[in-house]
Tab-separated table of C-alpha atoms and ligand atoms in Angstrom:
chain	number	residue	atom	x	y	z
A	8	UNK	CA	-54.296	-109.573	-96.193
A	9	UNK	CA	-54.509	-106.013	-97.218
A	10	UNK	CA	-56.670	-102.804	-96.310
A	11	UNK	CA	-58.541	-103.094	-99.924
A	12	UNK	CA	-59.104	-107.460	-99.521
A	13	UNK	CA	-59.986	-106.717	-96.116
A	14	UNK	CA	-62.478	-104.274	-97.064
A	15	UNK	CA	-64.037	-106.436	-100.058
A	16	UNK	CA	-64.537	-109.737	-97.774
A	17	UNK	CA	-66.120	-107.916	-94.762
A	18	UNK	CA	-68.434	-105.647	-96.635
A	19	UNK	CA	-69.335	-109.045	-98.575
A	20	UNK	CA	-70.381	-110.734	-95.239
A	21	UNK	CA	-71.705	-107.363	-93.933
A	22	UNK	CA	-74.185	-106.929	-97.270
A	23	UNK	CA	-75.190	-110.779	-97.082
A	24	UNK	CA	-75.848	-110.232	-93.004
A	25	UNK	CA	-78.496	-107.679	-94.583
A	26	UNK	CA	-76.585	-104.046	-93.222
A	27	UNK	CA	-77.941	-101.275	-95.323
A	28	UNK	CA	-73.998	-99.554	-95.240
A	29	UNK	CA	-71.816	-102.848	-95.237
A	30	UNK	CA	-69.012	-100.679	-96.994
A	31	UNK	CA	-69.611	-98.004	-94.795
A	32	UNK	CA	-69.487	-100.635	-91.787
A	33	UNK	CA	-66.633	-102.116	-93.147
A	34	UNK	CA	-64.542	-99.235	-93.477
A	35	UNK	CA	-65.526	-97.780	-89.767
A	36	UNK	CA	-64.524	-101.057	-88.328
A	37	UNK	CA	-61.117	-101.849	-89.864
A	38	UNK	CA	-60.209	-98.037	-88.908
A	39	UNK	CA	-61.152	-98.386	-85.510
A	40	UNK	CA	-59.593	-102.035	-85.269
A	41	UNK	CA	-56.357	-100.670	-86.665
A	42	UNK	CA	-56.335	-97.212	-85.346
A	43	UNK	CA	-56.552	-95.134	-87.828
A	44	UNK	CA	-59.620	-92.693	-89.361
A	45	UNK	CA	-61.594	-93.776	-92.242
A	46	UNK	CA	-59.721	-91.422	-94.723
A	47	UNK	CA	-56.290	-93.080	-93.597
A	48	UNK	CA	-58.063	-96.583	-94.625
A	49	UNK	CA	-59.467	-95.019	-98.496
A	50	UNK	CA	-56.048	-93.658	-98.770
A	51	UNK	CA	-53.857	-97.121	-98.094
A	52	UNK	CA	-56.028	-99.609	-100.554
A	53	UNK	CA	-52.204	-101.945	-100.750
A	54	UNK	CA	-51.422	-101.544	-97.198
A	55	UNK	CA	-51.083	-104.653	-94.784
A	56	UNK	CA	-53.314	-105.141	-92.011
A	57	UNK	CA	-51.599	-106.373	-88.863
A	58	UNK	CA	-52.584	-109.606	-87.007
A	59	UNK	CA	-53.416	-108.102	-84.299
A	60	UNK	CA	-55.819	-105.332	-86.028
A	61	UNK	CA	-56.953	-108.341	-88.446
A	62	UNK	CA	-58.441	-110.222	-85.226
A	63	UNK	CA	-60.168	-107.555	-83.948
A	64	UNK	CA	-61.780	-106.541	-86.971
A	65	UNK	CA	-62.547	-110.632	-86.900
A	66	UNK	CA	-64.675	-109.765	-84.012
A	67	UNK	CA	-66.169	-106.425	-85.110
A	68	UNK	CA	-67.293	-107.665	-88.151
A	69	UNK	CA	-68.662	-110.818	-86.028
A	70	UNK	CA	-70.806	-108.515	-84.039
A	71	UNK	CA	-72.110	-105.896	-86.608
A	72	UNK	CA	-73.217	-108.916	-88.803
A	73	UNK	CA	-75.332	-110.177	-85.546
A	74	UNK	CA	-76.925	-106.751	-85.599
A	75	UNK	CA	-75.048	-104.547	-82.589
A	76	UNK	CA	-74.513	-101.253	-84.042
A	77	UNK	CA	-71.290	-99.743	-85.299
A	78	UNK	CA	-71.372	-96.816	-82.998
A	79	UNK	CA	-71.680	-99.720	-79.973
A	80	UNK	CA	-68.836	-101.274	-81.306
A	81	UNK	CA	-66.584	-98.461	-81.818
A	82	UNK	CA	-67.604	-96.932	-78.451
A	83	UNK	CA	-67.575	-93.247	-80.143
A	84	UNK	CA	-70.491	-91.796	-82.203
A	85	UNK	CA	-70.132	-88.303	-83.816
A	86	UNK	CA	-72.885	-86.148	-82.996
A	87	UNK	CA	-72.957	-82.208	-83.265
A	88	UNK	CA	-69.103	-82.208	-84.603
A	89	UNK	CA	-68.002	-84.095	-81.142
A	90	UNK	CA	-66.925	-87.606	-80.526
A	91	UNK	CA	-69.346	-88.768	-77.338
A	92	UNK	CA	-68.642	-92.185	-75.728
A	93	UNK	CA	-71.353	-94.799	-76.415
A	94	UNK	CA	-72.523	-98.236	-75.270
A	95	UNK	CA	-75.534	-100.198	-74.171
A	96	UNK	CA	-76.453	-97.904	-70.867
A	97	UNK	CA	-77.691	-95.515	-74.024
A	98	UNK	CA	-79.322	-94.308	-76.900
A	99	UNK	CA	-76.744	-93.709	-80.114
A	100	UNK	CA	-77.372	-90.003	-80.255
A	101	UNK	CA	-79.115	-89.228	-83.763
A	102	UNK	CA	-78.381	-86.953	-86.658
A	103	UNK	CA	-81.664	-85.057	-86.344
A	104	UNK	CA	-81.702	-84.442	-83.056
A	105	UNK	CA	-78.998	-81.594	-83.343
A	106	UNK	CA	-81.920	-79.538	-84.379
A	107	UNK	CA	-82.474	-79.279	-80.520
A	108	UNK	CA	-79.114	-78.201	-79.702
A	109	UNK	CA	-78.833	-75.521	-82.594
A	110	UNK	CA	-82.388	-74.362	-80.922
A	111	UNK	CA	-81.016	-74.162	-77.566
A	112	UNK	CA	-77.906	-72.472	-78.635
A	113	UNK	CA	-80.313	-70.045	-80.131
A	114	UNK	CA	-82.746	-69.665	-77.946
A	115	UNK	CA	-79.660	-68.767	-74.959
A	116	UNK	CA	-77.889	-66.396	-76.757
A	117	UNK	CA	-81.213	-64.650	-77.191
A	118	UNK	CA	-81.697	-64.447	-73.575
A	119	UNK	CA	-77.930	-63.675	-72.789
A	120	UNK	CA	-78.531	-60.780	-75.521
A	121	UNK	CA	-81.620	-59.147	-74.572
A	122	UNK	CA	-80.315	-59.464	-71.039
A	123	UNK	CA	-77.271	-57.533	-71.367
A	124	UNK	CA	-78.986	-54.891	-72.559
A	125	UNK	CA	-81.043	-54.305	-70.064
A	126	UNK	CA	-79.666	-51.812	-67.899
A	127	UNK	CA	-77.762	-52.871	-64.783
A	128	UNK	CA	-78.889	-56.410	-65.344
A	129	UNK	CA	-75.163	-57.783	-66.550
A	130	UNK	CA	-75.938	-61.473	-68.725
A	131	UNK	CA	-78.917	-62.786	-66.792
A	132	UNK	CA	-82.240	-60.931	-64.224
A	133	UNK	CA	-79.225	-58.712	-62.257
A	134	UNK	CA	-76.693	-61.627	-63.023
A	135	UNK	CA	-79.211	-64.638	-62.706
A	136	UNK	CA	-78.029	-67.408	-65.291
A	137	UNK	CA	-79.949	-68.849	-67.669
A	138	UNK	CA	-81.575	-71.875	-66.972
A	139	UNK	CA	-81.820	-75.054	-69.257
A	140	UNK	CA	-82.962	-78.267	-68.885
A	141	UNK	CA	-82.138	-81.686	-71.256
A	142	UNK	CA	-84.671	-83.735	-69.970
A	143	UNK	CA	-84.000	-87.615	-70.761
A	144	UNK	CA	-80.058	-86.583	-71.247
A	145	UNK	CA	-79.242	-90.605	-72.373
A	146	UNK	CA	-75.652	-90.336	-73.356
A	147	UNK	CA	-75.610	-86.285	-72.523
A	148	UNK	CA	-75.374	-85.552	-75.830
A	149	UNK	CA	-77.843	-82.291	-76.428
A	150	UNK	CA	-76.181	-80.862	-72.798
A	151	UNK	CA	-72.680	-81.481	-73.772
A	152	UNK	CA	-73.024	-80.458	-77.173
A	153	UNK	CA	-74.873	-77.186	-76.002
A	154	UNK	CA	-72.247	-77.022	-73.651
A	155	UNK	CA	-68.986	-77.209	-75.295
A	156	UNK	CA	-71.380	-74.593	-78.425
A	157	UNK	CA	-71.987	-71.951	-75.566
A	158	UNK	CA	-68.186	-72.048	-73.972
A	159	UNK	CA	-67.231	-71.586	-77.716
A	160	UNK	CA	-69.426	-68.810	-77.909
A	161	UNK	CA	-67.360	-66.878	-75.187
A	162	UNK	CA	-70.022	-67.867	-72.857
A	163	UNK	CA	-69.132	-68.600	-69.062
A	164	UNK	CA	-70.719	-71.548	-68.179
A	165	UNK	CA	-71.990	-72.018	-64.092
A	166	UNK	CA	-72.217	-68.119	-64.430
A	167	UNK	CA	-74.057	-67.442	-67.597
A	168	UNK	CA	-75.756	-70.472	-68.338
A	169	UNK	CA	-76.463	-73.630	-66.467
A	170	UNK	CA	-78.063	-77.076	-67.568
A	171	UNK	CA	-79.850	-79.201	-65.849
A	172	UNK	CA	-79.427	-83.247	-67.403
A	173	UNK	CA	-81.678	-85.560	-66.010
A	174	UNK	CA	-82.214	-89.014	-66.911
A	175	UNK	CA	-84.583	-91.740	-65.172
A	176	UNK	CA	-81.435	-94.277	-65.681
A	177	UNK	CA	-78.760	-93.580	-63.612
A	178	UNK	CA	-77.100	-95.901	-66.223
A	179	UNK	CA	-77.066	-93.430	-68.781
A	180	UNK	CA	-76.565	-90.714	-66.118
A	181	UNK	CA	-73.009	-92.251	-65.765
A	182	UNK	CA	-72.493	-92.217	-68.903
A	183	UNK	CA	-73.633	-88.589	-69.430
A	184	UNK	CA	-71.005	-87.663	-66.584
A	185	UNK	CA	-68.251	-89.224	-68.672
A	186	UNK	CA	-69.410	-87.762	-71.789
A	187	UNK	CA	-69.016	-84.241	-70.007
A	188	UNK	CA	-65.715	-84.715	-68.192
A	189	UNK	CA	-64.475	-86.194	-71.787
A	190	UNK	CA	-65.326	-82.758	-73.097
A	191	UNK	CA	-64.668	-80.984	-70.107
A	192	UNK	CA	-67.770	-79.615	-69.751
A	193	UNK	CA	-68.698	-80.045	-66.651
A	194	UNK	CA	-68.997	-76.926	-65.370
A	195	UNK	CA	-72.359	-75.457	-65.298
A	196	UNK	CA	-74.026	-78.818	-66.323
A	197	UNK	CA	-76.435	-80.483	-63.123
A	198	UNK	CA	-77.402	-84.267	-63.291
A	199	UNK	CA	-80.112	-85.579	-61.935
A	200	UNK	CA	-81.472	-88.755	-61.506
A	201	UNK	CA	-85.470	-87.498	-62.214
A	202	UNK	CA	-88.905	-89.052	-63.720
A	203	UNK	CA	-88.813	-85.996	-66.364
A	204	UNK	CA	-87.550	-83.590	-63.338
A	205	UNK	CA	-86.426	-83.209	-59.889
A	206	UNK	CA	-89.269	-82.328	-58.076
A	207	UNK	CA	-87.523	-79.230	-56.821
A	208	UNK	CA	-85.033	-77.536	-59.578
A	209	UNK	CA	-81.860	-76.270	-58.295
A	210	UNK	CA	-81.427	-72.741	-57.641
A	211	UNK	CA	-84.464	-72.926	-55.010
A	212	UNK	CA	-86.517	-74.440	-57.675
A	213	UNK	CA	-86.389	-70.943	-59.992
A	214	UNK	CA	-88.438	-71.910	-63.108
A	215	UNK	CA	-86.519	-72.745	-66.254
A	216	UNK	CA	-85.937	-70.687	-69.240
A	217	UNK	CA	-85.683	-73.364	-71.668
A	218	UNK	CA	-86.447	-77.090	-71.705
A	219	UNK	CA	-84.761	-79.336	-73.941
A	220	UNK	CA	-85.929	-82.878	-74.796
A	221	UNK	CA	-85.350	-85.905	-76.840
A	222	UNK	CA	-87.444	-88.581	-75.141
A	223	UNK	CA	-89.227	-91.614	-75.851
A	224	UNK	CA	-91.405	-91.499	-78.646
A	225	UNK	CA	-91.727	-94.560	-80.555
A	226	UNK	CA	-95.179	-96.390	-80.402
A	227	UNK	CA	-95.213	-99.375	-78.597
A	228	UNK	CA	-96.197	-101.425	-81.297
A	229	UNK	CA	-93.604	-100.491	-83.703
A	230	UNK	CA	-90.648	-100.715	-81.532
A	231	UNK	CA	-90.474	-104.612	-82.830
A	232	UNK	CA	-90.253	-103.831	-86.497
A	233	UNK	CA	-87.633	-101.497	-85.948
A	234	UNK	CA	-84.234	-102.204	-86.970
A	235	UNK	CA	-82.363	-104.894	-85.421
A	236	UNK	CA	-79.897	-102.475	-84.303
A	237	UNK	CA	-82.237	-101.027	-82.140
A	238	UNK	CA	-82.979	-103.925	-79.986
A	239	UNK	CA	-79.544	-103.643	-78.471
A	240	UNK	CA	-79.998	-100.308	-77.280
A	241	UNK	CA	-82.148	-99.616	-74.089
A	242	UNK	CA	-86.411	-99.799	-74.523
A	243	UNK	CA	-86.552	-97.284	-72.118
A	244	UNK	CA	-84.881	-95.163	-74.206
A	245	UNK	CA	-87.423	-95.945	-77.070
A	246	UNK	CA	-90.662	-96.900	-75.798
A	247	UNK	CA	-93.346	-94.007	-76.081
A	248	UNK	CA	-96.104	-96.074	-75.223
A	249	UNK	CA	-99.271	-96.523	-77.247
A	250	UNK	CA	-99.336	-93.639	-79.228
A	251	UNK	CA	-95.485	-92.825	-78.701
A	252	UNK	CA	-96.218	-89.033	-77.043
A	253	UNK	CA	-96.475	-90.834	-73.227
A	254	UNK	CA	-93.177	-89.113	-71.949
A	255	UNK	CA	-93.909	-86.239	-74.116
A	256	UNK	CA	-97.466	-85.574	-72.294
A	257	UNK	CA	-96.042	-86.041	-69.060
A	258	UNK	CA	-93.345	-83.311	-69.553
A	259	UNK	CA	-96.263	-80.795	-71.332
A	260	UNK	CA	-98.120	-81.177	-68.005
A	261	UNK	CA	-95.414	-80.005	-66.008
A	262	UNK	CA	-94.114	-77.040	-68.057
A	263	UNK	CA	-96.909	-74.558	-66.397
A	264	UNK	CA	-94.564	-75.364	-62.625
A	265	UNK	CA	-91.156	-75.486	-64.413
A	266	UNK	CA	-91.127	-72.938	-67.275
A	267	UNK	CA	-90.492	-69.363	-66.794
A	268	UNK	CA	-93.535	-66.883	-67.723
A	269	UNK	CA	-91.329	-66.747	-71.269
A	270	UNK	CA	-89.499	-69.833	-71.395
A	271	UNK	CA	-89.637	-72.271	-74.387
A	272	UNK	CA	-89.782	-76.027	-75.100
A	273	UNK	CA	-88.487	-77.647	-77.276
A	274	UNK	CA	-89.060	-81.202	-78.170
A	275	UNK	CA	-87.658	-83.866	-80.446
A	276	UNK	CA	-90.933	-85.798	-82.368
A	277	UNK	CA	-91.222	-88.692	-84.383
A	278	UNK	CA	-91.383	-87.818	-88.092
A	279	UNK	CA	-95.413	-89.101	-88.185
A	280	UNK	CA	-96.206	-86.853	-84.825
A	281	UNK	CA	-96.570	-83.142	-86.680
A	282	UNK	CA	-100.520	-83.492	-86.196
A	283	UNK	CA	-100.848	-85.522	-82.893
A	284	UNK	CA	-98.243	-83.602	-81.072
A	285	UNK	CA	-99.471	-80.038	-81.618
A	286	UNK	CA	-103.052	-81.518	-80.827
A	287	UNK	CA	-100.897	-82.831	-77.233
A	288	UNK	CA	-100.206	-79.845	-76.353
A	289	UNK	CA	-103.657	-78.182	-77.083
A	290	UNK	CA	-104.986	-80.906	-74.760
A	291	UNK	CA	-102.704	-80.262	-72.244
A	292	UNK	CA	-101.888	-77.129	-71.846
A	293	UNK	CA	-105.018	-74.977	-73.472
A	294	UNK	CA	-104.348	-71.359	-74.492
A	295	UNK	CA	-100.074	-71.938	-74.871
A	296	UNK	CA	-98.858	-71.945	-78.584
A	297	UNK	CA	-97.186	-74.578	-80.198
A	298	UNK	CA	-95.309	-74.860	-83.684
A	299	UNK	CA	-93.645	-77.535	-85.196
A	300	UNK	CA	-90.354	-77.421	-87.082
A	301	UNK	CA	-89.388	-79.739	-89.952
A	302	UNK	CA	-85.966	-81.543	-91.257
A	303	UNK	CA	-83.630	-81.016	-93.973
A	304	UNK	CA	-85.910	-83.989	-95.691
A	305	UNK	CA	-89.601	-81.971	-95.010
A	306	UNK	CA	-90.040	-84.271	-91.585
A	307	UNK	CA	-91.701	-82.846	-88.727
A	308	UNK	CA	-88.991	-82.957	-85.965
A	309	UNK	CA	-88.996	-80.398	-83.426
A	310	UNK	CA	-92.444	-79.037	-81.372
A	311	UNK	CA	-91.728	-75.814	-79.795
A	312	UNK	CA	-93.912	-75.265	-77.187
A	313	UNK	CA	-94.445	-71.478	-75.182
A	314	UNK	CA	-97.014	-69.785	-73.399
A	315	UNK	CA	-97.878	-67.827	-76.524
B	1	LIG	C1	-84.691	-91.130	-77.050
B	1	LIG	S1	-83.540	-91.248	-75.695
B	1	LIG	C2	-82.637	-89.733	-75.968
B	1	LIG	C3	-81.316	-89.651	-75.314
B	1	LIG	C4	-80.559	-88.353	-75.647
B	1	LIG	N1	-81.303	-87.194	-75.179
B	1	LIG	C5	-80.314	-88.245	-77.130
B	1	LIG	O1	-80.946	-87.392	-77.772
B	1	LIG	O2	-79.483	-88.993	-77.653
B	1	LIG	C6	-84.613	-90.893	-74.350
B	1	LIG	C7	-83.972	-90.842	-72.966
B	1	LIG	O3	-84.994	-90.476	-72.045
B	1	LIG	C8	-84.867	-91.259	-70.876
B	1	LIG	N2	-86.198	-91.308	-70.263
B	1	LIG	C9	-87.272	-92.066	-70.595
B	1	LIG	N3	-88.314	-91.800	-69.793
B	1	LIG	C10	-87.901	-90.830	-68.932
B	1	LIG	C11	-88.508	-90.135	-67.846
B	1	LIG	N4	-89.773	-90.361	-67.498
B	1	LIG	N5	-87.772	-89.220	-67.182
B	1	LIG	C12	-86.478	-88.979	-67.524
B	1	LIG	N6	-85.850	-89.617	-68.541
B	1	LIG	C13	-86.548	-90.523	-69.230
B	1	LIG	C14	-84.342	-92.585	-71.347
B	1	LIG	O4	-83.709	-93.277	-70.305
B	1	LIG	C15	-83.394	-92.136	-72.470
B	1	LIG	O5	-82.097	-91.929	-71.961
């Protein structure tokens, strides 16, 4: 059998199983069962695939077309220009939710900025770091990405900056750890296994500069029309409870304890939360300021939330 016949008879199976990207699938799958990128499978069309590569893809294909998601299968997902390890203990980390990490990247190097210009004070209050917090970390994906951004940035991580990944899985807490050693981030990042947050931060429990967080915030009730592919990845990771902004009102009722007198939140929304998440916040925390930012496709996606 060859790459191209390959190709043709799994993306077949893969429409019929009702995927929305059989090719797409298809072409992920044989790459990763013969161990090569997808470009190296569109390039070889006439190329032989292996019996041993031809039996895994047997199986791949098997378990895509009963609904587990590529990334799951593959064990890798893309996300912010990095390859993070994936599997069940997580969420798949999403497109859109690299907003948060471009935010945080901007909102630290504002900070580092305006604090190295201050006289004396060196990159943080007299050589304090800046403090962040991904709350609901999953696979570590917004604190590894922000990570590995920052270090590129010439920024000293531990020193400069530290972040603060907490997760109420410990699951996906492992998983996190891997996903920092595999980028050798680990310096300056802090896990901790946390409903929203520790009760007492680290450095003494110093407030927070800026708070991070992609957490639960699909309603209840919509959780079962969702996908198939979502059902094999954690509820917990999912479930916002009846109006899907449960987790998120939790964390707005502790930012007045955690958040410095100028620190920022942001927060990952669902695209139909751009109303009832600013009106969250104005019930929770009366007389802070809250905006929300929207996606490439007009969505609302990211409520950023300060003392105003
Ligand atoms: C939507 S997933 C996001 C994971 C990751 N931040 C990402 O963007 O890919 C939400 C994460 O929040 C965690 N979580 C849910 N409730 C939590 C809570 N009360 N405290 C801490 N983490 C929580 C879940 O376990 C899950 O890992």
């Amino acid at each position: 059998m060859t790459v191209g016949e390959a190709l043709a008879h799994a993306s077949e199976r893969l429409r019929a199983a009702g995927s929305e990207t059989p090719r797409l699938d298809a072409e992920l799958l044989l790459g990763w069962s013969i161990g090569i990128g997808r470009t190296g499978i569109l390039a070889h069309p006439d190329a032989p695939v292996g019996a041993d590569a031809a039996t895994r893809f047997e199986v791949a294909v098997g378990r895509r077309e009963a609904g587990e998601p590529v990334a799951y299968i593959r064990g890798i997902k893309e996300f912010h220009g990095l390859a993070f390890g994936v599997d069940a203990r997580a969420l798949i980390p999403r497109p859109e939710t690299e907003a948060l990490v471009d935010g945080g990247i901007a909102e630290v190097m504002r900070r580092l900025a305006e604090r190295t210009g201050e006289a004396g004070a060196g990159p943080g209050r007299g050589g304090d770091p800046i403090r962040v917090a991904d709350v609901g970390t999953g696979s570590g994906a917004i604190a590894v990405a922000l990570a590995v951004a920052l270090r590129a940035r010439r920024v000293t991580m531990g020193r400069n900056v530290w972040i603060l990944a907490t997760d109420v899985s410990s699951d996906a807490l492992d998983l996190a750890r891997e996903n920092a050693v595999g980028h050798a981030a680990a310096d300056g990042l802090k896990f901790s296994e946390a409903d929203l947050l520790p009760p007492v931060l680290p450095d003494e429990g110093a407030p927070l500069d800026v708070v991070l967080a992609n957490l639960p915030y699909v309603r209840s009730d919509a959780i079962d029309g969702l996908p198939i592919s979502a059902s094999f990845e954690p509820r917990l990771a999912l479930d916002g409870g009846p109006d899907g902004l449960d987790a998120i009102r939790a964390l707005l009722a502790r930012l007045p304890d955690v958040l410095m007198p100028d620190g920022v939140a942001l927060l990952e929304i669902g695209a139909d939360q751009g109303e009832a998440a600013p009106a969250a916040v104005a019930a929770t925390l009366p007389g802070w300021r809250s905006t929300v930012s929207r996606d490439l496709a007009g969505l609302p996606r990211v409520l950023r939330v300060d003392r105003g």
